[in-house]
Coordinates of C-alpha atoms in Angstrom, one line a residue:
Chain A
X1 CA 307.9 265.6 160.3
X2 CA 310.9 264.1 162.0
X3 CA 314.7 264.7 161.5
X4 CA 314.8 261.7 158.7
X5 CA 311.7 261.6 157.1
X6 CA 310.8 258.2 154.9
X7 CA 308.4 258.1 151.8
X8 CA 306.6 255.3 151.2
X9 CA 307.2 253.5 147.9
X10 CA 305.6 250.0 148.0
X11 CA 303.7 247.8 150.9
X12 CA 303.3 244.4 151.5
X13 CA 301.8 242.0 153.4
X14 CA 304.2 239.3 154.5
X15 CA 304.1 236.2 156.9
X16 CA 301.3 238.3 159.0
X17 CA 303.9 241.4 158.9
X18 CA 304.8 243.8 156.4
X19 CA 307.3 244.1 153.6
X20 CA 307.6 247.6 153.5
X21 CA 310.2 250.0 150.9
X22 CA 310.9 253.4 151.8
X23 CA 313.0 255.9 150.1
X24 CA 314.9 258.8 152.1
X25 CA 317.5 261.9 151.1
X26 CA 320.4 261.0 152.8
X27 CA 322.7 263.6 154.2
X28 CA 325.4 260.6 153.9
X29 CA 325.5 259.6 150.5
X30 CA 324.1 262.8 149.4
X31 CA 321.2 261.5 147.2
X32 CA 318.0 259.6 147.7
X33 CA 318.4 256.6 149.5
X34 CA 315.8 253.5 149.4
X35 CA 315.4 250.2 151.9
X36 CA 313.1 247.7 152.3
X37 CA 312.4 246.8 155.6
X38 CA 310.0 243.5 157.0
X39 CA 308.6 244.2 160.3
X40 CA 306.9 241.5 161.9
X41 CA 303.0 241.3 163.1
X42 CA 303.2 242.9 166.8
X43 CA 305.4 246.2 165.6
X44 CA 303.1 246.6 162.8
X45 CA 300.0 245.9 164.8
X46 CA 301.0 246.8 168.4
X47 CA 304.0 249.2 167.6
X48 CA 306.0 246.8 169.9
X49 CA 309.6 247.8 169.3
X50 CA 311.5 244.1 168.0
X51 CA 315.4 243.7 167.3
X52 CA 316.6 243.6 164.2
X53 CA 318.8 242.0 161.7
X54 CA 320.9 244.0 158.5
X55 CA 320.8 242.3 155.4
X56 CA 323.6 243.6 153.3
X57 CA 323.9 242.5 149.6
X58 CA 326.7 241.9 148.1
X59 CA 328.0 242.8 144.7
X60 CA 325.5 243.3 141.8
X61 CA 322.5 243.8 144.7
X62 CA 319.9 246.1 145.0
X63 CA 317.7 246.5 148.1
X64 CA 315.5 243.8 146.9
X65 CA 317.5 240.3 145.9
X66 CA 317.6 239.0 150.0
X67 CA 314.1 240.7 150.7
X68 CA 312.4 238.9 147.4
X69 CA 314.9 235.6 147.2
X70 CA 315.9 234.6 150.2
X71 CA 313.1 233.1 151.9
X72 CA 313.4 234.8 155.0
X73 CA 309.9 235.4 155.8
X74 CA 308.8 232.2 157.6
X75 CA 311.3 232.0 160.0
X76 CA 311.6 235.8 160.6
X77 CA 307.9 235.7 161.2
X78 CA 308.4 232.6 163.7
X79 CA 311.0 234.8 165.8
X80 CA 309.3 238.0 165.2
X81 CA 312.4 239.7 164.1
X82 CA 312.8 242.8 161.7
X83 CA 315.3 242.4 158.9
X84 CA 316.5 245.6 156.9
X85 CA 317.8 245.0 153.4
X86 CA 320.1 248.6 152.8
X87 CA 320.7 249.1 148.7
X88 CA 324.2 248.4 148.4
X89 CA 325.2 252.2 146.5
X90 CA 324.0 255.2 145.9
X91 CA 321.8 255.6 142.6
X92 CA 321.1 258.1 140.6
X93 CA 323.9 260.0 141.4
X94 CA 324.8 262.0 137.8
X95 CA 328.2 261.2 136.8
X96 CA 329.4 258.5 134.2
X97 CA 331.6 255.9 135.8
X98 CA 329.0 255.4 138.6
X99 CA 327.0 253.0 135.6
X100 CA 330.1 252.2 133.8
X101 CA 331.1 248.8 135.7
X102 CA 329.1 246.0 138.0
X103 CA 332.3 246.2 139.9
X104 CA 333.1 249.4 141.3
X105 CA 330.0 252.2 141.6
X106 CA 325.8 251.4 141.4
X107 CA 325.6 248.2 143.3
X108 CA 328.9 248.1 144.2
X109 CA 329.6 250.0 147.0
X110 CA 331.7 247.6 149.3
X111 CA 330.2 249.4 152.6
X112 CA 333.0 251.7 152.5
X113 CA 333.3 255.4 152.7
X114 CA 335.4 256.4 149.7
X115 CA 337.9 259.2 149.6
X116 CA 338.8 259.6 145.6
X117 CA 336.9 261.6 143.7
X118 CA 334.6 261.0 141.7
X119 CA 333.7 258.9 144.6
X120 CA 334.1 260.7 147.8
X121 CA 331.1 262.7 147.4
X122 CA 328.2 260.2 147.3
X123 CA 329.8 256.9 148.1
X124 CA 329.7 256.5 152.1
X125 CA 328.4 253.6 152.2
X126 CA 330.1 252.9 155.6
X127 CA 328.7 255.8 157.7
X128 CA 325.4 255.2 156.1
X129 CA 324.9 251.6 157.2
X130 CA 326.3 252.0 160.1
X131 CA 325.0 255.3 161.5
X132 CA 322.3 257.1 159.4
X133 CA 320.2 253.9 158.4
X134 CA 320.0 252.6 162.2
X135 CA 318.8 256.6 163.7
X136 CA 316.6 256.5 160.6
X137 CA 315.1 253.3 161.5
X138 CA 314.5 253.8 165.4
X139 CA 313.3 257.5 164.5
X140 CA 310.9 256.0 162.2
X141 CA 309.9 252.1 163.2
X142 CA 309.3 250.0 165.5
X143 CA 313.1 248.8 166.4
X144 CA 315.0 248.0 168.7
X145 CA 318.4 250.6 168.7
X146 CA 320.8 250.9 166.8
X147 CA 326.1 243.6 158.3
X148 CA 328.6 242.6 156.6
X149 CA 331.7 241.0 158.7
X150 CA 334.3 244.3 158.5
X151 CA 331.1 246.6 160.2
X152 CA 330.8 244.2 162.6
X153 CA 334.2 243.5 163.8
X154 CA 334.6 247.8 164.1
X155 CA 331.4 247.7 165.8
X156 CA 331.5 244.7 168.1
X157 CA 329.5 247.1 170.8
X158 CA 326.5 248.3 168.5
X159 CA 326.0 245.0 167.0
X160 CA 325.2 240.9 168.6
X161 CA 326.2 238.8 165.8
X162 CA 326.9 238.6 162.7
X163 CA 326.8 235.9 159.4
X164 CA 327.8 236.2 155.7
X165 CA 326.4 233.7 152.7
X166 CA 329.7 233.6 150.7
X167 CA 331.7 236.6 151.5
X168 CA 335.3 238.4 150.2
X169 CA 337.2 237.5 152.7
X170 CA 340.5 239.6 151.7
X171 CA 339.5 242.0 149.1
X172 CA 342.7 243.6 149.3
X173 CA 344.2 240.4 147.6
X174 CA 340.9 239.9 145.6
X175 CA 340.6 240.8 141.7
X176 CA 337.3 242.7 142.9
X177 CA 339.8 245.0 145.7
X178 CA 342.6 245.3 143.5
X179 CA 340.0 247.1 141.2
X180 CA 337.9 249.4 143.2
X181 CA 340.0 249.9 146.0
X182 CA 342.2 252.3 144.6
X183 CA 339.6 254.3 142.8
X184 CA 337.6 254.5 146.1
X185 CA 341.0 255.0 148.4
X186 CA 343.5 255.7 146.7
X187 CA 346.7 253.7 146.9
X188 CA 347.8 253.6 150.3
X189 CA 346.9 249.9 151.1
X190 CA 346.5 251.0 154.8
X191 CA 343.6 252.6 153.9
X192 CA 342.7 249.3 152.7
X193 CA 342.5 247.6 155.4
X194 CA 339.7 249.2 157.2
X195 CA 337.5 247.4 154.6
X196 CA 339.3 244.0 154.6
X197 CA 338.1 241.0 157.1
X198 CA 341.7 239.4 157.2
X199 CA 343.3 242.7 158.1
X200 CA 341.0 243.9 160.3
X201 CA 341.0 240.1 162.2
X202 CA 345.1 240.4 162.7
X203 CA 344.9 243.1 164.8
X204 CA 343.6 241.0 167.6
X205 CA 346.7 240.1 169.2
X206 CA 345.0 237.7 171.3
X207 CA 341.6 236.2 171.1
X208 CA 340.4 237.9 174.3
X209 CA 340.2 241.0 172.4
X210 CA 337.5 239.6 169.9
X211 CA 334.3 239.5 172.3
X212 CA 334.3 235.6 173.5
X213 CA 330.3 235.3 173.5
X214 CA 330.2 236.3 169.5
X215 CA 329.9 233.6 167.1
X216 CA 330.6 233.9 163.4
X217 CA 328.5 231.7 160.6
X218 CA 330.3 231.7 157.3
X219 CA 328.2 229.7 154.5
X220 CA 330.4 228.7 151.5
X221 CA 329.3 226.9 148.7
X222 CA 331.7 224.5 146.9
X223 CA 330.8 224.9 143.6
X224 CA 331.0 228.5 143.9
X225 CA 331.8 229.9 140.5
X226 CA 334.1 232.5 142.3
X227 CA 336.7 230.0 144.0
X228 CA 338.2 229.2 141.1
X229 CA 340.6 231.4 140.5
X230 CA 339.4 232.2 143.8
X231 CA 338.0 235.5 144.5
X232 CA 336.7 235.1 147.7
X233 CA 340.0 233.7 149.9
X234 CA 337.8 231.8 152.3
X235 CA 340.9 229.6 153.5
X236 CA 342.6 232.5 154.2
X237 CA 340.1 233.0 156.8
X238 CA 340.1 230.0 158.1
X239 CA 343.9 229.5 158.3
X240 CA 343.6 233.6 160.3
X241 CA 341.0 232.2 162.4
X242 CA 343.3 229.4 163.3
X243 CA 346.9 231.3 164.3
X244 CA 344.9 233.7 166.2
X245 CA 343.0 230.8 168.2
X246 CA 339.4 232.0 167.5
X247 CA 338.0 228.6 166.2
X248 CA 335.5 228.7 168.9
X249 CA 333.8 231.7 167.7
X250 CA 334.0 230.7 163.9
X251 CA 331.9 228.3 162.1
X252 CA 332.8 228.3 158.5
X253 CA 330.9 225.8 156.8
X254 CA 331.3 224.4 153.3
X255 CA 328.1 222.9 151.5
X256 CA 329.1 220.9 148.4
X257 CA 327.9 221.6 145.3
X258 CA 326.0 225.2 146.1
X259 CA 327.3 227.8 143.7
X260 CA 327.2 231.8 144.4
X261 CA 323.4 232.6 144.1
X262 CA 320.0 233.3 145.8
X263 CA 319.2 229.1 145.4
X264 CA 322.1 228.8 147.5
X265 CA 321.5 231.4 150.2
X266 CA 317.5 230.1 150.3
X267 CA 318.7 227.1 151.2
X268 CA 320.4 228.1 154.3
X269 CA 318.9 231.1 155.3
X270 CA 317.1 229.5 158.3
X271 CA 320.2 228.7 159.6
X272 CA 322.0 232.8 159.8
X273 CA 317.6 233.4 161.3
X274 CA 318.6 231.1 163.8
X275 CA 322.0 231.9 164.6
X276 CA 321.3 235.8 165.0
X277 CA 317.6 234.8 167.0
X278 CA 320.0 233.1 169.6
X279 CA 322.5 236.0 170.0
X280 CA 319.5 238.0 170.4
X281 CA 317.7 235.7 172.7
X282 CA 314.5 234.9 170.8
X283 CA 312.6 232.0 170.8
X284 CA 310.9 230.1 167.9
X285 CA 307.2 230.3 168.0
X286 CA 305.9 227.2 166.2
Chain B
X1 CA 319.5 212.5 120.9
X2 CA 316.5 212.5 122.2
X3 CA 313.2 213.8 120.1
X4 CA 313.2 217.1 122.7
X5 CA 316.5 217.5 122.7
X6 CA 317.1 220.4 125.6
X7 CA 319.8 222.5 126.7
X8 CA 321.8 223.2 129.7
X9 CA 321.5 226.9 130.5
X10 CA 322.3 227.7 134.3
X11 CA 321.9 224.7 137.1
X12 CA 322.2 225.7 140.6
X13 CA 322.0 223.2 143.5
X14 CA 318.8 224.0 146.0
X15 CA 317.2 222.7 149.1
X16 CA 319.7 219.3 148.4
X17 CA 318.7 219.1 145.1
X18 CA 318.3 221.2 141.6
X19 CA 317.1 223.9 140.1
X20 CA 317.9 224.2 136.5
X21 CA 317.1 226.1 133.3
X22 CA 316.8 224.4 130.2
X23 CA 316.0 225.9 126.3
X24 CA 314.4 223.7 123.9
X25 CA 313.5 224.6 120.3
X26 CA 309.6 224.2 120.6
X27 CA 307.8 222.6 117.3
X28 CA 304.5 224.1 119.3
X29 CA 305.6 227.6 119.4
X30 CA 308.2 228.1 116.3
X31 CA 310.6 229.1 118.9
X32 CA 313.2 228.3 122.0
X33 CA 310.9 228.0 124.9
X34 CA 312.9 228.3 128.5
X35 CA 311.7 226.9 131.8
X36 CA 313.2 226.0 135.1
X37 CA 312.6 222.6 136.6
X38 CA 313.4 221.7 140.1
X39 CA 314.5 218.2 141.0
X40 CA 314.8 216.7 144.8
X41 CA 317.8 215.3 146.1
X42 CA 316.5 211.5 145.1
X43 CA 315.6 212.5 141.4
X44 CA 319.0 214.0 140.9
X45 CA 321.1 211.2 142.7
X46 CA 319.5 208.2 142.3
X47 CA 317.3 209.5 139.1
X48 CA 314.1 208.4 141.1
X49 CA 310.7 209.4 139.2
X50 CA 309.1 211.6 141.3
X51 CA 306.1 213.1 140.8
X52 CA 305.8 216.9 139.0
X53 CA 304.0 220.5 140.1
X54 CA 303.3 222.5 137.1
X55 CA 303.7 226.5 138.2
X56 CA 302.3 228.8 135.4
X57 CA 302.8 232.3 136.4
X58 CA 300.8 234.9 135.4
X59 CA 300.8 238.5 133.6
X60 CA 304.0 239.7 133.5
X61 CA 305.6 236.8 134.9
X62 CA 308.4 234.6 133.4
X63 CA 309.8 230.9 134.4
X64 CA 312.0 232.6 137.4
X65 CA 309.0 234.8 139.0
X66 CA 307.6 231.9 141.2
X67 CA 311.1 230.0 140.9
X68 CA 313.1 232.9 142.5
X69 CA 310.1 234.4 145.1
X70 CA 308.3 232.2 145.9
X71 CA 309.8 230.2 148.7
X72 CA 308.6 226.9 147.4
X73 CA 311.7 224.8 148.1
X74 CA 311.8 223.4 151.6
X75 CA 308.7 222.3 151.1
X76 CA 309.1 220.3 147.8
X77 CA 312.3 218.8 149.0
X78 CA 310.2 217.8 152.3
X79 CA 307.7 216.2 150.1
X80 CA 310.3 215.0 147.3
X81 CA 308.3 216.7 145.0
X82 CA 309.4 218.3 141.5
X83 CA 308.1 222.0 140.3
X84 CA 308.4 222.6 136.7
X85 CA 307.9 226.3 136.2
X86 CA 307.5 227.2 132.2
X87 CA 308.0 230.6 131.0
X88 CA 304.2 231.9 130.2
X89 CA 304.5 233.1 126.6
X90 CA 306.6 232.7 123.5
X91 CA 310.1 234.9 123.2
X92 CA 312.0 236.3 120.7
X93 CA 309.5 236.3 118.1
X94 CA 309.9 238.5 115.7
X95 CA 307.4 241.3 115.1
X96 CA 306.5 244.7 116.9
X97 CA 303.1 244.1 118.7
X98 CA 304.6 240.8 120.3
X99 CA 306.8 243.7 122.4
X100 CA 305.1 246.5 122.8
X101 CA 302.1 245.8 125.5
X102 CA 302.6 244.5 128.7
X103 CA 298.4 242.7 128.4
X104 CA 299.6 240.8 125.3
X105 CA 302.2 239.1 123.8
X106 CA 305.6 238.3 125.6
X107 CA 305.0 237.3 129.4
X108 CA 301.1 237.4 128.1
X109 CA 300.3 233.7 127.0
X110 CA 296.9 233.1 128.5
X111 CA 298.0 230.3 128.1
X112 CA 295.5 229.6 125.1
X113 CA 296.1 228.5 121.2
X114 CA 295.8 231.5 119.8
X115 CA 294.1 232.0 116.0
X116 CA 294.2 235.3 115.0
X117 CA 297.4 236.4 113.0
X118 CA 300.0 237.5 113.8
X119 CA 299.7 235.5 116.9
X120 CA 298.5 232.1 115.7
X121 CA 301.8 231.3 114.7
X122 CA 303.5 231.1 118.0
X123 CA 301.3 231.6 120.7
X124 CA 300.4 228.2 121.1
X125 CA 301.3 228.3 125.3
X126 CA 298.1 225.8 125.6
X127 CA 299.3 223.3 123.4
X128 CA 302.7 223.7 124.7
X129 CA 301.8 223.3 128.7
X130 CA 299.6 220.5 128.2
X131 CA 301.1 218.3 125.6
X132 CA 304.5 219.1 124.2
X133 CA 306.3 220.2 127.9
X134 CA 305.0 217.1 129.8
X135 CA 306.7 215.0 126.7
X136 CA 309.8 216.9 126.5
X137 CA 309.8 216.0 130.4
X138 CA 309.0 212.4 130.3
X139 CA 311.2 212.1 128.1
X140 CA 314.6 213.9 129.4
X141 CA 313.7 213.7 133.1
X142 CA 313.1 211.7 135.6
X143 CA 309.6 212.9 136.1
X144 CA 306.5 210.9 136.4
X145 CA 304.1 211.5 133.5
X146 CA 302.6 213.8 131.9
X147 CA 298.2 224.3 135.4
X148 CA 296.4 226.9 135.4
X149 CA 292.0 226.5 136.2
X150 CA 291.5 226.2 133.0
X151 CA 293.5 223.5 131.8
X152 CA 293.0 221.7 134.7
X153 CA 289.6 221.6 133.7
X154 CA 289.6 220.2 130.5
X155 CA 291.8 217.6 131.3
X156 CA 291.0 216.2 134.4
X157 CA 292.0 212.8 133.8
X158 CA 295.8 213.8 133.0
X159 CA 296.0 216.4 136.7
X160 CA 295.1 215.1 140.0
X161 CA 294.7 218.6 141.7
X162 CA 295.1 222.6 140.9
X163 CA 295.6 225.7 142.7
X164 CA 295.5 229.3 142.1
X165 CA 297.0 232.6 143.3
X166 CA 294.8 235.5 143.0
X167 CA 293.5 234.1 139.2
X168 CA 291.3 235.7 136.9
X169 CA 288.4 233.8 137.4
X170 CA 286.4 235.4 134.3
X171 CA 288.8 236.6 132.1
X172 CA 285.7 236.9 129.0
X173 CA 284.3 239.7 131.5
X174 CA 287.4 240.9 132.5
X175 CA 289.7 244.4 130.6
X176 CA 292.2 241.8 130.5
X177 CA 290.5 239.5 128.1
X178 CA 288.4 241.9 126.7
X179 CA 292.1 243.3 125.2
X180 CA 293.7 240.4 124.4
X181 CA 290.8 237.8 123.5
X182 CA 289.9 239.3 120.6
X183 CA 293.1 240.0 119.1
X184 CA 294.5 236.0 120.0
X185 CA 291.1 234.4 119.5
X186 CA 289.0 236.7 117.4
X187 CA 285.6 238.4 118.0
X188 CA 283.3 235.2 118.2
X189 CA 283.4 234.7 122.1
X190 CA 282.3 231.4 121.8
X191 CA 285.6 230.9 121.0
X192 CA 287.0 232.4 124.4
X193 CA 284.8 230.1 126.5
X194 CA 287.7 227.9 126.0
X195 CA 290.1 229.7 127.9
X196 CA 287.3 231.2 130.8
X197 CA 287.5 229.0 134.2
X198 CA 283.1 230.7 134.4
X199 CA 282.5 229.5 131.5
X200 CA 283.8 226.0 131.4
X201 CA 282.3 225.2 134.8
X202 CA 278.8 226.0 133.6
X203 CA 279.2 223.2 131.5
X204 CA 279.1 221.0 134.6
X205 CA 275.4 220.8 134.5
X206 CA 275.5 218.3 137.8
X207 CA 278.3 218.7 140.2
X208 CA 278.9 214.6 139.5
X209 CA 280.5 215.3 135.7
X210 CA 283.0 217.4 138.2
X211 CA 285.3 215.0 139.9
X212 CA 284.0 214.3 143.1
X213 CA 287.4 213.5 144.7
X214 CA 289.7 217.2 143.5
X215 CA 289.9 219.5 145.6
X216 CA 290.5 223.0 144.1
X217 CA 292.5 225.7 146.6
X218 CA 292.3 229.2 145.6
X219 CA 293.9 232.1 147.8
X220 CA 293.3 235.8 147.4
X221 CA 294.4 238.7 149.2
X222 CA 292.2 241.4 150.2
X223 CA 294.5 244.2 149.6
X224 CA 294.7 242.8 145.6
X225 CA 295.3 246.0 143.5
X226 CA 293.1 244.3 141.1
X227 CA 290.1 243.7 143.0
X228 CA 288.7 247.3 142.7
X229 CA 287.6 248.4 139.4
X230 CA 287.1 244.2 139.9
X231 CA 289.5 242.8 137.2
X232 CA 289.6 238.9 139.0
X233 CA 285.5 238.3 139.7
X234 CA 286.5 235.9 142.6
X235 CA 282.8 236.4 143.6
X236 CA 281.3 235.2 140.3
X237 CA 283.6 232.1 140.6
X238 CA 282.4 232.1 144.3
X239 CA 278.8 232.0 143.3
X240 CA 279.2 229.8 139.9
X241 CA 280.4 226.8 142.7
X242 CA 277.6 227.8 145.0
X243 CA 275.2 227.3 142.2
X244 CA 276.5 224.1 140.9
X245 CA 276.6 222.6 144.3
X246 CA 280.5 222.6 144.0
X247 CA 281.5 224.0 148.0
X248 CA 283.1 221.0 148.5
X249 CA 285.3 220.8 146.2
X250 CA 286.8 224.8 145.6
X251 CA 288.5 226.0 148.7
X252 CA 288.3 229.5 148.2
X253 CA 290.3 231.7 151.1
X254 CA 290.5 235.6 151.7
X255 CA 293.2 236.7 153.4
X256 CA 293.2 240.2 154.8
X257 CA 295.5 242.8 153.6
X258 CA 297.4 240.6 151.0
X259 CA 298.1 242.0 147.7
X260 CA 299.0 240.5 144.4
X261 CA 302.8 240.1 144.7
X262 CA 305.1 237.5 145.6
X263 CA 305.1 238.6 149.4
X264 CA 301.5 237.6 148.9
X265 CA 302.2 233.9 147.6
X266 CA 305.4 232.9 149.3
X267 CA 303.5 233.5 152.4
X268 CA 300.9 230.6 151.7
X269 CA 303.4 228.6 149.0
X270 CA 303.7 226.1 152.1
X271 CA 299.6 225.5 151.9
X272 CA 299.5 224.9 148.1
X273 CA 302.6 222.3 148.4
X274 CA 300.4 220.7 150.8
X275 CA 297.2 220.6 148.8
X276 CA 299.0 218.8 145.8
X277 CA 301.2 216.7 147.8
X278 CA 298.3 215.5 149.3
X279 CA 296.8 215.1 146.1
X280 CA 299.4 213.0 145.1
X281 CA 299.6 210.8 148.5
X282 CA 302.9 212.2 149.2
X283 CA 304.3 212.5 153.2
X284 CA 306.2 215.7 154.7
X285 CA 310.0 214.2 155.8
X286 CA 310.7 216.5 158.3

């Protein structure tokens, strides 16, 4: 038995690999944890270790809406890449307001470790993501060492790239943020800012502090149901992007007509395979 | 207004062009029926008639199992190909047993006429696949014209191909149709050869009554859940063909370790686009 032992929950055969969910008890969040994870033919067949992408979902997601809608497979296969799909939040955890609201508790756990109670105790959503689910992972499978945007730009050294299919750009000013955030942390807004993409960008002073061979890919869909009264403050990024000179490392693209959902994020997935198969230095196998 | 008069319920843009969700009030079925329909880019812009893939999912399944999973749409906007993907049993109906077992009633059509009350009322799914869904299309869409084995079958002059994930090949022999048969279509059995893909090829006494120039594709996994107690008899279909000198026109593939699931079908979706597009005389635009 190793440190962070994984039960097996469902298998699948996928695109020569497997689709595999496991569920663990997570010294993080304090309860029992569950992923699905797709490794590709040669680590389940040879054990060969292969890098790996993190598919976090956003609000309302479980472990399974990118794993069974996205249409990763194909290309994944192709590149013979892992991809991890994290749940979003705790579950199961016994107190009332976790199943109260889609917006702040099950499946809505922003990434962030929270500091209020009820919160506090379970909801570390942060540390889990970004260091119990990637020892559990290279304890257990096949992959290469050890997200969403604000994990990546606090871990710039532990991670190669990065994408997001419509995300909250500034939660802090977002309807969503102005809700949780203050149950999770409390109403210092500096604590805020840890878990906001605009804040966390505006402390690079100069653009040589953001790693120069990183590239962003921002998919936005113009007939997103959530830009009007915008939620998701994508021009705020792009106008941060702009006064701190880092349009060379952003691509924020906007596809008209795509709304918020999986038949939007289908459509492009290839694309985010393809940009994070390049930062890794894969090749596509045709 | 049209005769089929449908409504708008969700639309989402996908792969260029649209997946939507419609409700109709069904004469057939004595109730709102939903489906999803996709449209390429050149039926939704420039209203182009484009030729139509039925999807009928199985057991359990509703219209937005093989929309949602399955991966289908690169490949049917590469082909400019439509997929209409009906919801497999009546909903909403009002009494207990329609509920209360997942082997019969809602999301457990078979796809037949049922006789037997209280299910002759509504569960009219083969009616409504064959003859009043192709109308309300036709009619509303721009789709060209007017399945499952079965009712590919019986009306080979209407369908130009068929394919099948992991079907029940012999549902009369099967704990599946042994349940539900008798309570939809009574105990005669004569009466279930209707609905029985064994059955209605040994009517083809010569292999000429069977359509020389369709091709049938059928993939199973080996790793099916349901192959052992065997609840699909893909070796009686296997041997029916072989006896009726039919090898050349069932493809029948095994593929090792696959299970029943959508992991299982979106890895070979691309094949089965392929087998009806080339059906149809379509060309991949890549």
């Amino acid at each position: 038995m190793t440190q962070h032992s994984l039960t097996l929950v469902s298998k699948n055969k996928h695109f020569g690999g497997t689709l595999t969910k496991y569920s663990h008890l997570s010294p993080t969040t304090q309860c029992v944890m569950v992923f699905n994870v797709f490794l590709p033919e040669e680590a389940v067949e040879n054990k060969t270790k292969v890098p790996v992408l993190y598919c976090l979902g956003g609000l309302t997601a479980t472990e399974d809406n990118f794993a069974q809608k996205s249409g990763f497979g194909p290309r994944a296969a192709q590149y013979g890449l892992a991809l991890v799909f994290p749940d979003n939040s705790p579950r199961n955890v016994r107190f009332e307001a976790a199943g109260a609201n889609p917006d702040i508790g099950y499946s809505a756990g922003f990434y962030l470790n929270a500091t209020k109670d009820p919160w506090d105790k379970n909801w570390k959503m942060y540390d889990y993501v970004t260091k119990e689910l990637p020892a559990v992972l290279a304890e257990n499978l096949p992959i290469g060492g050890h997200g969403a945007l604000t994990i990546f730009l606090k871990n710039q050294s532990n991670f190669k790239s990065v994408s997001a299919f419509a995300p909250i750009c500034h939660p802090s000013k977002s309807s969503w943020g102005l809700f949780a955030f203050p149950q999770y942390l409390g109403e210092d807004r500096s604590t805020w800012e840890e878990y906001d993409t605009i804040e966390l960008l505006k402390r690079y002073k100069h653009n040589d502090e953001f790693r120069s061979d990183v590239k962003v890919l921002i998919d936005q869909g113009t007939g997103d149901e959530f830009l009007n009264p915008d939620r998701l403050h994508t021009s705020v990024l792009i106008e941060t992007v702009k006064t701190l000179g880092l349009e060379n490392q952003f691509v924020i693209r906007h596809h008209e007509g795509y709304n918020h959902g999986y038949y939007f994020i289908s459509t492009f997935v290839n694309d985010h395979i393809d940009h994070h198969a390049a930062a890794l230095g894969l090749t596509l196998r045709l």
